[in-house]
Amino acid sequence: GNLSAEVSTYAVRGAKAAGAKVVFNPAPYQAWCRSIAPGVDVLILNTVEHERWSGAGDLGVPLAIVTCGPRGCLMKHGQEPAERFTAPHVNAKDATGAGDIFAGVFTASWGKNGDAAASTRLALAAASDSVTRPGAFASIPSRAEIERLRRELA
């Protein structure tokens, strides 16, 4: 979303040529974003982006995650019914950056363990934790905080 269509397409093609998995978060959504769906393994959208993306029908990716703020998220494998993940209840102060934290933590975890459900739960915990602190940068959980959350979820 933030990069041009040309740069995004080049990155996806290069990643696929190298055998890498591609996680795409089209924020902010632009019409061209759907054109790279064939190269995307995991699509992470918020509810507004999902409405815009799915207006054309099928999401066109093997795995899609729709973040729903304090309601958690939905994970959809291809044509299977969506699975709901509940976010932990927190005293939210500032949601700035929560979607970015979700996407980053999911990608790092999934890239390491390949477990989409466990990675989704960890990403939800990290994003939920982040909204308890003000500011985009200051709310990013440290590696130690992520590891603490991972242990709490185990």
PDB file of C-alpha atoms in Angstrom:
ATOM      1  CA  GLY A   1       0.000   0.000   0.000  1.00  0.00           C
ATOM      2  CA  ASN A   2       2.634   2.567   0.991  1.00  0.00           C
ATOM      3  CA  LEU A   3       4.933   1.562  -1.860  1.00  0.00           C
ATOM      4  CA  SER A   4       4.167   1.991  -5.537  1.00  0.00           C
ATOM      5  CA  ALA A   5       2.668  -0.801  -7.626  1.00  0.00           C
ATOM      6  CA  GLU A   6       5.956  -1.164  -9.487  1.00  0.00           C
ATOM      7  CA  VAL A   7       8.076  -1.510  -6.345  1.00  0.00           C
ATOM      8  CA  SER A   8       5.602  -3.892  -4.690  1.00  0.00           C
ATOM      9  CA  THR A   9       5.328  -6.076  -7.792  1.00  0.00           C
ATOM     10  CA  TYR A  10       9.117  -6.194  -8.125  1.00  0.00           C
ATOM     11  CA  ALA A  11       9.493  -7.168  -4.454  1.00  0.00           C
ATOM     12  CA  VAL A  12       6.864  -9.921  -4.654  1.00  0.00           C
ATOM     13  CA  ARG A  13       8.345 -11.378  -7.853  1.00  0.00           C
ATOM     14  CA  GLY A  14      11.856 -11.281  -6.390  1.00  0.00           C
ATOM     15  CA  ALA A  15      10.749 -12.919  -3.166  1.00  0.00           C
ATOM     16  CA  LYS A  16       8.901 -15.683  -4.998  1.00  0.00           C
ATOM     17  CA  ALA A  17      11.869 -16.260  -7.343  1.00  0.00           C
ATOM     18  CA  ALA A  18      14.080 -16.679  -4.258  1.00  0.00           C
ATOM     19  CA  GLY A  19      11.625 -19.186  -2.753  1.00  0.00           C
ATOM     20  CA  ALA A  20      10.468 -16.858   0.013  1.00  0.00           C
ATOM     21  CA  LYS A  21       6.968 -16.613   1.438  1.00  0.00           C
ATOM     22  CA  VAL A  22       5.213 -13.269   0.954  1.00  0.00           C
ATOM     23  CA  VAL A  23       3.117 -11.516   3.592  1.00  0.00           C
ATOM     24  CA  PHE A  24       1.326  -8.440   2.247  1.00  0.00           C
ATOM     25  CA  ASN A  25      -0.389  -5.730   4.274  1.00  0.00           C
ATOM     26  CA  PRO A  26      -1.946  -3.282   1.787  1.00  0.00           C
ATOM     27  CA  ALA A  27      -2.161  -0.290   4.077  1.00  0.00           C
ATOM     28  CA  PRO A  28      -3.381   2.019   2.799  1.00  0.00           C
ATOM     29  CA  TYR A  29      -5.358  -0.022   0.274  1.00  0.00           C
ATOM     30  CA  GLN A  30      -5.092   1.048  -3.349  1.00  0.00           C
ATOM     31  CA  ALA A  31      -6.834  -0.552  -6.338  1.00  0.00           C
ATOM     32  CA  TRP A  32      -3.586  -1.957  -7.771  1.00  0.00           C
ATOM     33  CA  CYS A  33      -2.962  -3.999  -4.600  1.00  0.00           C
ATOM     34  CA  ARG A  34      -5.148  -6.875  -5.845  1.00  0.00           C
ATOM     35  CA  SER A  35      -2.897  -7.290  -8.880  1.00  0.00           C
ATOM     36  CA  ILE A  36      -0.157  -8.886  -6.769  1.00  0.00           C
ATOM     37  CA  ALA A  37      -2.476 -11.365  -5.025  1.00  0.00           C
ATOM     38  CA  PRO A  38      -1.181 -14.336  -7.080  1.00  0.00           C
ATOM     39  CA  GLY A  39       2.234 -13.912  -5.448  1.00  0.00           C
ATOM     40  CA  VAL A  40       0.977 -13.406  -1.886  1.00  0.00           C
ATOM     41  CA  ASP A  41       0.969 -16.227   0.666  1.00  0.00           C
ATOM     42  CA  VAL A  42      -0.583 -14.279   3.547  1.00  0.00           C
ATOM     43  CA  LEU A  43      -2.710 -11.168   3.249  1.00  0.00           C
ATOM     44  CA  ILE A  44      -3.242  -9.037   6.372  1.00  0.00           C
ATOM     45  CA  LEU A  45      -6.051  -6.476   6.128  1.00  0.00           C
ATOM     46  CA  ASN A  46      -8.057  -4.352   8.513  1.00  0.00           C
ATOM     47  CA  THR A  47     -11.844  -4.277   8.110  1.00  0.00           C
ATOM     48  CA  VAL A  48     -11.870  -1.250   5.775  1.00  0.00           C
ATOM     49  CA  GLU A  49      -9.154  -2.719   3.552  1.00  0.00           C
ATOM     50  CA  HIS A  50     -11.024  -6.046   3.551  1.00  0.00           C
ATOM     51  CA  GLU A  51     -14.222  -4.394   2.297  1.00  0.00           C
ATOM     52  CA  ARG A  52     -12.312  -2.731  -0.535  1.00  0.00           C
ATOM     53  CA  TRP A  53     -10.290  -5.842  -1.429  1.00  0.00           C
ATOM     54  CA  SER A  54     -13.197  -8.281  -1.263  1.00  0.00           C
ATOM     55  CA  GLY A  55     -15.518  -6.060  -3.272  1.00  0.00           C
ATOM     56  CA  ALA A  56     -14.148  -7.911  -6.294  1.00  0.00           C
ATOM     57  CA  GLY A  57     -15.089 -11.295  -4.793  1.00  0.00           C
ATOM     58  CA  ASP A  58     -12.614 -13.978  -3.723  1.00  0.00           C
ATOM     59  CA  LEU A  59      -9.591 -12.696  -1.791  1.00  0.00           C
ATOM     60  CA  GLY A  60      -7.326 -14.703  -4.104  1.00  0.00           C
ATOM     61  CA  VAL A  61      -4.717 -15.711  -1.498  1.00  0.00           C
ATOM     62  CA  PRO A  62      -4.039 -18.933   0.428  1.00  0.00           C
ATOM     63  CA  LEU A  63      -4.336 -17.272   3.851  1.00  0.00           C
ATOM     64  CA  ALA A  64      -6.027 -13.999   4.796  1.00  0.00           C
ATOM     65  CA  ILE A  65      -6.207 -12.339   8.193  1.00  0.00           C
ATOM     66  CA  VAL A  66      -8.653  -9.510   8.835  1.00  0.00           C
ATOM     67  CA  THR A  67      -7.870  -7.495  11.947  1.00  0.00           C
ATOM     68  CA  CYS A  68     -10.944  -6.182  13.771  1.00  0.00           C
ATOM     69  CA  GLY A  69      -9.465  -3.950  16.468  1.00  0.00           C
ATOM     70  CA  PRO A  70     -10.599  -4.855  19.990  1.00  0.00           C
ATOM     71  CA  ARG A  71     -12.761  -7.666  18.551  1.00  0.00           C
ATOM     72  CA  GLY A  72      -9.635  -9.601  17.529  1.00  0.00           C
ATOM     73  CA  CYS A  73      -9.321 -10.960  14.004  1.00  0.00           C
ATOM     74  CA  LEU A  74     -10.552 -13.480  11.487  1.00  0.00           C
ATOM     75  CA  MET A  75      -8.256 -15.949   9.723  1.00  0.00           C
ATOM     76  CA  LYS A  76      -9.368 -17.528   6.475  1.00  0.00           C
ATOM     77  CA  HIS A  77      -7.580 -20.362   4.668  1.00  0.00           C
ATOM     78  CA  GLY A  78      -8.626 -20.255   0.999  1.00  0.00           C
ATOM     79  CA  GLN A  79     -12.313 -21.110   0.679  1.00  0.00           C
ATOM     80  CA  GLU A  80     -12.636 -22.553   4.212  1.00  0.00           C
ATOM     81  CA  PRO A  81     -14.856 -20.792   6.771  1.00  0.00           C
ATOM     82  CA  ALA A  82     -13.103 -18.053   8.721  1.00  0.00           C
ATOM     83  CA  GLU A  83     -11.769 -18.771  12.202  1.00  0.00           C
ATOM     84  CA  ARG A  84     -12.228 -16.050  14.843  1.00  0.00           C
ATOM     85  CA  PHE A  85      -9.440 -15.128  17.258  1.00  0.00           C
ATOM     86  CA  THR A  86     -10.392 -13.033  20.278  1.00  0.00           C
ATOM     87  CA  ALA A  87      -8.149 -10.187  21.388  1.00  0.00           C
ATOM     88  CA  PRO A  88      -7.186  -9.961  25.046  1.00  0.00           C
ATOM     89  CA  HIS A  89      -9.168  -7.341  26.951  1.00  0.00           C
ATOM     90  CA  VAL A  90      -6.951  -4.351  27.727  1.00  0.00           C
ATOM     91  CA  ASN A  91      -7.322  -0.741  28.815  1.00  0.00           C
ATOM     92  CA  ALA A  92      -6.601   0.875  25.440  1.00  0.00           C
ATOM     93  CA  LYS A  93      -4.982   4.291  25.395  1.00  0.00           C
ATOM     94  CA  ASP A  94      -3.752   4.680  21.791  1.00  0.00           C
ATOM     95  CA  ALA A  95      -4.270   2.306  18.870  1.00  0.00           C
ATOM     96  CA  THR A  96      -1.708   4.050  16.655  1.00  0.00           C
ATOM     97  CA  GLY A  97       0.545   1.423  15.109  1.00  0.00           C
ATOM     98  CA  ALA A  98      -1.359  -1.610  16.409  1.00  0.00           C
ATOM     99  CA  GLY A  99      -1.966  -2.944  12.906  1.00  0.00           C
ATOM    100  CA  ASP A 100       1.701  -2.569  12.033  1.00  0.00           C
ATOM    101  CA  ILE A 101       2.692  -4.379  15.222  1.00  0.00           C
ATOM    102  CA  PHE A 102       0.229  -7.169  14.440  1.00  0.00           C
ATOM    103  CA  ALA A 103       1.630  -7.556  10.918  1.00  0.00           C
ATOM    104  CA  GLY A 104       5.243  -7.462  12.053  1.00  0.00           C
ATOM    105  CA  VAL A 105       4.855  -9.913  14.924  1.00  0.00           C
ATOM    106  CA  PHE A 106       2.753 -12.297  12.820  1.00  0.00           C
ATOM    107  CA  THR A 107       5.287 -12.251   9.995  1.00  0.00           C
ATOM    108  CA  ALA A 108       8.294 -12.809  12.257  1.00  0.00           C
ATOM    109  CA  SER A 109       6.586 -15.611  14.175  1.00  0.00           C
ATOM    110  CA  TRP A 110       5.085 -17.325  11.115  1.00  0.00           C
ATOM    111  CA  GLY A 111       8.382 -17.078   9.274  1.00  0.00           C
ATOM    112  CA  LYS A 112      10.061 -18.831  12.180  1.00  0.00           C
ATOM    113  CA  ASN A 113       7.511 -21.526  13.065  1.00  0.00           C
ATOM    114  CA  GLY A 114       5.082 -21.773  10.114  1.00  0.00           C
ATOM    115  CA  ASP A 115       2.141 -21.987  12.534  1.00  0.00           C
ATOM    116  CA  ALA A 116      -0.451 -19.435  11.400  1.00  0.00           C
ATOM    117  CA  ALA A 117      -2.765 -19.919  14.388  1.00  0.00           C
ATOM    118  CA  ALA A 118      -0.018 -19.595  17.022  1.00  0.00           C
ATOM    119  CA  SER A 119       1.445 -16.624  15.147  1.00  0.00           C
ATOM    120  CA  THR A 120      -1.976 -14.967  15.019  1.00  0.00           C
ATOM    121  CA  ARG A 121      -2.486 -15.399  18.768  1.00  0.00           C
ATOM    122  CA  LEU A 122       0.964 -13.923  19.469  1.00  0.00           C
ATOM    123  CA  ALA A 123       0.381 -11.018  17.068  1.00  0.00           C
ATOM    124  CA  LEU A 124      -2.977 -10.265  18.734  1.00  0.00           C
ATOM    125  CA  ALA A 125      -1.365 -10.310  22.169  1.00  0.00           C
ATOM    126  CA  ALA A 126       1.432  -7.978  21.020  1.00  0.00           C
ATOM    127  CA  ALA A 127      -0.941  -5.566  19.254  1.00  0.00           C
ATOM    128  CA  SER A 128      -3.262  -5.563  22.275  1.00  0.00           C
ATOM    129  CA  ASP A 129      -0.336  -4.880  24.586  1.00  0.00           C
ATOM    130  CA  SER A 130       0.806  -2.026  22.335  1.00  0.00           C
ATOM    131  CA  VAL A 131      -2.468  -0.096  22.632  1.00  0.00           C
ATOM    132  CA  THR A 132      -1.982   0.223  26.393  1.00  0.00           C
ATOM    133  CA  ARG A 133       0.821   2.749  25.766  1.00  0.00           C
ATOM    134  CA  PRO A 134       0.622   6.046  23.863  1.00  0.00           C
ATOM    135  CA  GLY A 135       2.519   6.677  20.646  1.00  0.00           C
ATOM    136  CA  ALA A 136       3.388   4.582  17.637  1.00  0.00           C
ATOM    137  CA  PHE A 137       7.085   4.009  18.303  1.00  0.00           C
ATOM    138  CA  ALA A 138       6.941   3.919  22.104  1.00  0.00           C
ATOM    139  CA  SER A 139       4.213   1.271  22.029  1.00  0.00           C
ATOM    140  CA  ILE A 140       6.219  -1.280  20.021  1.00  0.00           C
ATOM    141  CA  PRO A 141       6.856  -4.255  22.309  1.00  0.00           C
ATOM    142  CA  SER A 142      10.490  -5.230  22.814  1.00  0.00           C
ATOM    143  CA  ARG A 143      11.780  -8.679  21.930  1.00  0.00           C
ATOM    144  CA  ALA A 144      11.715  -9.529  25.652  1.00  0.00           C
ATOM    145  CA  GLU A 145       8.066  -8.450  25.882  1.00  0.00           C
ATOM    146  CA  ILE A 146       7.204 -10.558  22.810  1.00  0.00           C
ATOM    147  CA  GLU A 147       8.942 -13.568  24.363  1.00  0.00           C
ATOM    148  CA  ARG A 148       7.041 -12.995  27.635  1.00  0.00           C
ATOM    149  CA  LEU A 149       3.759 -12.937  25.679  1.00  0.00           C
ATOM    150  CA  ARG A 150       4.787 -16.109  23.820  1.00  0.00           C
ATOM    151  CA  ARG A 151       5.431 -17.885  27.141  1.00  0.00           C
ATOM    152  CA  GLU A 152       2.080 -16.688  28.535  1.00  0.00           C
ATOM    153  CA  LEU A 153       0.280 -18.104  25.491  1.00  0.00           C
ATOM    154  CA  ALA A 154       2.006 -21.506  25.726  1.00  0.00           C
TER     155      ALA A 154
END
